[in-house]
mmCIF file of C-alpha atoms in Angstrom:
data_model
loop_
_atom_site.group_PDB
_atom_site.id
_atom_site.type_symbol
_atom_site.label_atom_id
_atom_site.label_comp_id
_atom_site.label_asym_id
_atom_site.label_seq_id
_atom_site.Cartn_x
_atom_site.Cartn_y
_atom_site.Cartn_z
ATOM 1 C CA ASP A 247 82.380 116.731 79.213
ATOM 2 C CA ALA A 248 81.320 114.347 76.397
ATOM 3 C CA MET A 249 82.808 110.930 77.115
ATOM 4 C CA VAL A 250 82.838 107.137 77.147
ATOM 5 C CA ILE A 251 82.102 105.595 80.323
ATOM 6 C CA GLN A 252 82.759 102.062 81.349
ATOM 7 C CA ASN A 253 81.524 100.238 84.394
ATOM 8 C CA PRO A 254 82.598 98.627 86.308
ATOM 9 C CA ARG A 255 86.488 99.460 85.971
ATOM 10 C CA TYR A 256 87.422 96.169 87.658
ATOM 11 C CA GLN A 257 85.332 93.155 87.522
ATOM 12 C CA VAL A 258 86.192 89.758 89.339
ATOM 13 C CA THR A 259 84.376 86.737 88.228
ATOM 14 C CA GLN A 260 84.529 82.878 88.634
ATOM 15 C CA PHE A 261 85.370 80.391 86.047
ATOM 16 C CA GLY A 262 82.251 79.770 84.028
ATOM 17 C CA LYS A 263 80.130 82.471 85.778
ATOM 18 C CA PRO A 264 78.480 84.805 83.308
ATOM 19 C CA VAL A 265 79.430 88.508 83.487
ATOM 20 C CA THR A 266 78.232 91.665 81.820
ATOM 21 C CA LEU A 267 80.456 94.597 81.266
ATOM 22 C CA SER A 268 78.873 97.919 80.446
ATOM 23 C CA CYS A 269 79.707 100.960 78.346
ATOM 24 C CA SER A 270 77.904 104.251 77.908
ATOM 25 C CA GLN A 271 78.493 107.390 75.762
ATOM 26 C CA THR A 272 77.487 110.997 75.961
ATOM 27 C CA LEU A 273 78.909 111.648 72.491
ATOM 28 C CA ASN A 274 75.771 110.573 70.679
ATOM 29 C CA HIS A 275 78.023 108.537 68.343
ATOM 30 C CA ASN A 276 76.381 106.004 66.167
ATOM 31 C CA VAL A 277 79.080 103.439 66.100
ATOM 32 C CA MET A 278 80.131 101.548 69.289
ATOM 33 C CA TYR A 279 82.954 98.851 69.482
ATOM 34 C CA TRP A 280 84.206 96.357 71.917
ATOM 35 C CA TYR A 281 87.805 95.442 72.131
ATOM 36 C CA GLN A 282 89.770 92.842 74.057
ATOM 37 C CA GLN A 283 93.373 93.636 75.220
ATOM 38 C CA LYS A 284 95.514 91.288 76.801
ATOM 39 C CA SER A 285 98.773 92.215 78.472
ATOM 40 C CA SER A 286 101.311 93.924 76.382
ATOM 41 C CA GLN A 287 99.161 93.472 73.196
ATOM 42 C CA ALA A 288 97.176 95.640 70.862
ATOM 43 C CA PRO A 289 93.593 96.015 71.153
ATOM 44 C CA LYS A 290 91.620 93.073 69.396
ATOM 45 C CA LEU A 291 88.211 93.995 67.944
ATOM 46 C CA LEU A 292 85.376 91.752 69.067
ATOM 47 C CA PHE A 293 82.534 93.348 67.348
ATOM 48 C CA HIS A 294 80.900 96.580 66.741
ATOM 49 C CA TYR A 295 77.441 98.183 66.075
ATOM 50 C CA TYR A 296 76.830 100.448 63.325
ATOM 51 C CA ASP A 297 73.687 102.064 64.597
ATOM 52 C CA LYS A 298 71.678 98.880 65.371
ATOM 53 C CA ASP A 299 73.450 96.590 63.086
ATOM 54 C CA PHE A 300 75.648 94.162 64.834
ATOM 55 C CA ASN A 301 79.028 93.234 63.127
ATOM 56 C CA ASN A 302 80.853 90.307 64.576
ATOM 57 C CA GLU A 303 84.432 89.689 63.824
ATOM 58 C CA ALA A 304 84.924 86.292 62.181
ATOM 59 C CA ASP A 305 87.340 84.956 65.082
ATOM 60 C CA THR A 306 85.161 86.332 67.968
ATOM 61 C CA PRO A 307 84.310 83.222 70.024
ATOM 62 C CA ASP A 308 80.575 82.595 70.563
ATOM 63 C CA ASN A 309 81.011 82.966 74.211
ATOM 64 C CA PHE A 310 81.022 86.689 73.754
ATOM 65 C CA GLN A 311 77.815 88.533 72.886
ATOM 66 C CA SER A 312 76.715 92.060 72.851
ATOM 67 C CA ARG A 313 73.620 94.185 73.253
ATOM 68 C CA ARG A 314 72.965 97.680 72.258
ATOM 69 C CA PRO A 315 69.472 98.676 73.760
ATOM 70 C CA ASN A 316 69.806 102.214 72.611
ATOM 71 C CA THR A 317 72.275 104.705 71.118
ATOM 72 C CA SER A 318 73.970 105.464 74.503
ATOM 73 C CA PHE A 319 74.543 102.053 75.925
ATOM 74 C CA CYS A 320 76.333 98.976 74.798
ATOM 75 C CA PHE A 321 76.843 95.655 76.939
ATOM 76 C CA LEU A 322 79.421 92.760 76.545
ATOM 77 C CA ASP A 323 78.227 89.514 77.851
ATOM 78 C CA ILE A 324 80.651 86.808 78.502
ATOM 79 C CA ARG A 325 78.571 83.626 79.019
ATOM 80 C CA SER A 326 80.829 81.237 80.438
ATOM 81 C CA PRO A 327 84.257 83.113 81.132
ATOM 82 C CA GLY A 328 87.426 80.965 80.978
ATOM 83 C CA LEU A 329 90.847 81.848 82.257
ATOM 84 C CA GLY A 330 91.793 82.862 78.929
ATOM 85 C CA ASP A 331 89.329 85.559 78.892
ATOM 86 C CA ALA A 332 90.913 87.590 81.627
ATOM 87 C CA ALA A 333 92.037 90.861 79.927
ATOM 88 C CA MET A 334 91.093 94.643 79.756
ATOM 89 C CA TYR A 335 87.973 95.239 77.769
ATOM 90 C CA LEU A 336 87.870 98.557 75.952
ATOM 91 C CA CYS A 337 84.690 100.225 74.472
ATOM 92 C CA ALA A 338 85.101 102.779 71.892
ATOM 93 C CA THR A 339 82.642 105.054 69.792
ATOM 94 C CA SER A 340 82.892 106.836 66.480
ATOM 95 C CA SER A 341 80.568 108.838 64.411
ATOM 96 C CA GLY A 342 80.045 108.777 60.676
ATOM 97 C CA PRO A 343 78.676 106.887 57.689
ATOM 98 C CA SER A 344 79.339 103.288 57.142
ATOM 99 C CA GLY A 345 82.480 102.623 55.247
ATOM 100 C CA SER A 346 84.045 105.783 56.189
ATOM 101 C CA VAL A 347 87.043 106.144 58.492
ATOM 102 C CA ASN A 348 86.300 107.950 61.694
ATOM 103 C CA THR A 349 88.068 108.601 64.789
ATOM 104 C CA GLN A 350 87.437 106.360 67.676
ATOM 105 C CA TYR A 351 87.123 107.479 71.209
ATOM 106 C CA PHE A 352 87.927 104.996 73.867
ATOM 107 C CA GLY A 353 86.754 104.502 77.472
ATOM 108 C CA PRO A 354 88.875 103.797 80.405
ATOM 109 C CA GLY A 355 88.331 100.114 80.145
ATOM 110 C CA THR A 356 87.269 97.268 82.522
ATOM 111 C CA ARG A 357 89.845 94.962 83.781
ATOM 112 C CA LEU A 358 88.413 91.485 84.080
ATOM 113 C CA THR A 359 89.733 88.806 86.388
ATOM 114 C CA VAL A 360 88.691 85.195 86.201
ATOM 115 C CA LEU A 361 89.277 83.135 89.181
ATOM 116 C CA ALA B 129 94.074 94.272 53.708
ATOM 117 C CA GLN B 130 95.973 96.959 55.743
ATOM 118 C CA SER B 131 98.555 96.293 58.273
ATOM 119 C CA VAL B 132 100.722 98.254 60.769
ATOM 120 C CA THR B 133 104.171 97.666 62.155
ATOM 121 C CA GLN B 134 105.700 99.261 65.112
ATOM 122 C CA PRO B 135 109.384 97.949 65.022
ATOM 123 C CA ASP B 136 110.249 98.984 68.482
ATOM 124 C CA ILE B 137 108.749 96.994 71.271
ATOM 125 C CA HIS B 138 110.454 99.015 73.937
ATOM 126 C CA ILE B 139 112.222 102.342 74.103
ATOM 127 C CA THR B 140 113.982 104.153 76.797
ATOM 128 C CA VAL B 141 114.848 107.795 76.671
ATOM 129 C CA SER B 142 116.184 110.277 79.325
ATOM 130 C CA GLU B 143 113.867 112.941 80.329
ATOM 131 C CA GLY B 144 114.427 116.112 78.225
ATOM 132 C CA ALA B 145 115.457 114.137 75.227
ATOM 133 C CA SER B 146 113.873 113.833 71.880
ATOM 134 C CA LEU B 147 111.724 110.968 70.980
ATOM 135 C CA GLU B 148 110.815 109.358 67.660
ATOM 136 C CA LEU B 149 108.490 106.296 67.579
ATOM 137 C CA ARG B 150 108.278 104.399 64.326
ATOM 138 C CA CYS B 151 105.297 103.415 62.548
ATOM 139 C CA ASN B 152 104.997 101.522 59.162
ATOM 140 C CA TYR B 153 101.831 100.741 57.417
ATOM 141 C CA SER B 154 100.855 98.802 54.499
ATOM 142 C CA TYR B 155 97.905 99.814 52.459
ATOM 143 C CA GLY B 156 97.249 100.338 48.767
ATOM 144 C CA ALA B 157 95.473 103.614 48.913
ATOM 145 C CA THR B 158 95.816 106.693 51.067
ATOM 146 C CA PRO B 159 95.627 105.669 54.529
ATOM 147 C CA TYR B 160 94.043 107.207 57.512
ATOM 148 C CA LEU B 161 96.438 107.312 60.378
ATOM 149 C CA PHE B 162 96.253 107.579 64.125
ATOM 150 C CA TRP B 163 98.444 107.615 67.127
ATOM 151 C CA TYR B 164 97.042 106.528 70.553
ATOM 152 C CA VAL B 165 98.603 106.551 73.845
ATOM 153 C CA GLN B 166 97.767 104.379 76.744
ATOM 154 C CA SER B 167 98.678 104.866 80.369
ATOM 155 C CA PRO B 168 98.743 101.792 82.543
ATOM 156 C CA GLY B 169 95.392 100.625 83.299
ATOM 157 C CA GLN B 170 93.718 103.131 81.156
ATOM 158 C CA GLY B 171 92.021 103.354 77.821
ATOM 159 C CA LEU B 172 93.506 104.784 74.737
ATOM 160 C CA GLN B 173 93.777 108.508 74.331
ATOM 161 C CA LEU B 174 93.952 110.071 70.727
ATOM 162 C CA LEU B 175 97.197 111.967 70.349
ATOM 163 C CA LEU B 176 96.859 112.966 66.652
ATOM 164 C CA LYS B 177 95.386 111.817 63.172
ATOM 165 C CA TYR B 178 96.174 112.273 59.610
ATOM 166 C CA PHE B 179 93.443 112.032 56.986
ATOM 167 C CA SER B 180 94.774 114.472 54.359
ATOM 168 C CA GLY B 181 96.442 117.667 53.815
ATOM 169 C CA ASP B 182 99.528 118.847 55.365
ATOM 170 C CA THR B 183 101.652 115.705 56.054
ATOM 171 C CA LEU B 184 102.926 117.208 59.386
ATOM 172 C CA VAL B 185 100.364 116.839 61.941
ATOM 173 C CA GLN B 186 100.307 118.434 65.389
ATOM 174 C CA GLY B 187 98.704 116.695 68.281
ATOM 175 C CA ILE B 188 98.297 117.044 72.015
ATOM 176 C CA LYS B 189 100.942 117.025 74.567
ATOM 177 C CA GLY B 190 103.471 118.280 72.244
ATOM 178 C CA PHE B 191 103.563 115.530 69.847
ATOM 179 C CA GLU B 192 103.698 115.654 66.222
ATOM 180 C CA ALA B 193 103.801 113.085 63.328
ATOM 181 C CA GLU B 194 104.796 113.089 59.771
ATOM 182 C CA PHE B 195 103.203 111.143 57.158
ATOM 183 C CA LYS B 196 105.653 110.019 54.484
ATOM 184 C CA ARG B 197 104.030 108.216 51.597
ATOM 185 C CA SER B 198 107.255 107.276 49.846
ATOM 186 C CA GLN B 199 108.285 105.384 52.985
ATOM 187 C CA SER B 200 104.860 104.314 54.246
ATOM 188 C CA SER B 201 105.679 105.710 57.460
ATOM 189 C CA PHE B 202 103.978 107.819 60.054
ATOM 190 C CA ASN B 203 106.541 108.443 62.871
ATOM 191 C CA LEU B 204 105.576 110.086 66.051
ATOM 192 C CA ARG B 205 108.154 112.638 67.517
ATOM 193 C CA LYS B 206 108.270 114.993 70.453
ATOM 194 C CA PRO B 207 111.312 117.366 70.903
ATOM 195 C CA SER B 208 111.725 117.044 74.760
ATOM 196 C CA VAL B 209 110.214 113.974 76.555
ATOM 197 C CA HIS B 210 108.673 114.237 80.071
ATOM 198 C CA TRP B 211 108.310 111.709 82.714
ATOM 199 C CA SER B 212 104.590 111.604 82.326
ATOM 200 C CA ASP B 213 104.986 110.584 78.698
ATOM 201 C CA ALA B 214 105.907 107.112 79.935
ATOM 202 C CA ALA B 215 103.202 104.881 78.332
ATOM 203 C CA GLU B 216 102.248 102.568 75.602
ATOM 204 C CA TYR B 217 101.755 104.144 72.055
ATOM 205 C CA PHE B 218 99.684 102.466 69.390
ATOM 206 C CA CYS B 219 99.841 103.485 65.746
ATOM 207 C CA ALA B 220 96.629 102.542 63.835
ATOM 208 C CA VAL B 221 95.444 102.679 60.222
ATOM 209 C CA GLY B 222 91.883 103.019 58.937
ATOM 210 C CA ALA B 223 90.885 102.250 55.380
ATOM 211 C CA LEU B 224 87.763 103.294 53.302
ATOM 212 C CA GLY B 225 85.740 100.060 52.658
ATOM 213 C CA ALA B 226 87.036 98.437 55.711
ATOM 214 C CA GLY B 227 83.942 99.360 57.625
ATOM 215 C CA ASN B 228 84.793 101.538 60.536
ATOM 216 C CA MET B 229 87.530 99.294 61.759
ATOM 217 C CA LEU B 230 91.145 100.282 62.773
ATOM 218 C CA THR B 231 94.038 98.202 62.425
ATOM 219 C CA PHE B 232 96.474 98.531 65.347
ATOM 220 C CA GLY B 233 100.128 98.015 65.475
ATOM 221 C CA GLY B 234 101.655 96.000 68.184
ATOM 222 C CA GLY B 235 102.478 98.890 70.387
ATOM 223 C CA THR B 236 105.733 100.549 71.611
ATOM 224 C CA ARG B 237 106.372 100.840 75.442
ATOM 225 C CA LEU B 238 108.100 104.122 76.211
ATOM 226 C CA MET B 239 110.078 104.396 79.501
ATOM 227 C CA VAL B 240 111.634 107.636 80.594
ATOM 228 C CA LYS B 241 114.763 107.853 82.844
ATOM 229 C CA PRO B 242 115.162 110.638 85.145
#
């Protein structure tokens, strides 16, 4: 089945220790998103890639970076995690031209704990 | 800019009872509307969506939603709730020209009593 896969499902890191979260998709979608979701809150968009074009949300901290080496994979790098970065990180994908509204399909998420 | 309000943070219903979750949006043109469900520790699963056409939309798991332009609403309904429906439900709106982004409501947590 076509799907969005996130690894690992659970990640524990130490305060200030860089961490990378991974997302892959078999849907061949051209758009990939990273969301941060804190407990009992709605997902908050961090950034997205339209093809290779990176689009950063204005309020996304510089501590968060992303890479998309190819269509299938996208990575979220947190350079110096703080306690406030503990959250569920959701990857999503969609397909369609820029500016259109397309259905987003989500992965299962990675739960990040910062000690 | 578009916005979404889900007025009910928590709702508790008895198993077998009917359910309606409210969603109100603010957007100047025709919105693109979605309902997602999130079980604990999981990602978001699409229940249904409205882009155009028939204002009553059928989704998975027996859910439906009705788009009412006059009330700026897109309420989610299910005639008979099952214990497995206990989850968080998010309404979202997309808008042309807003890139590929969705604006999410704050979510409604559904609890089901046996």
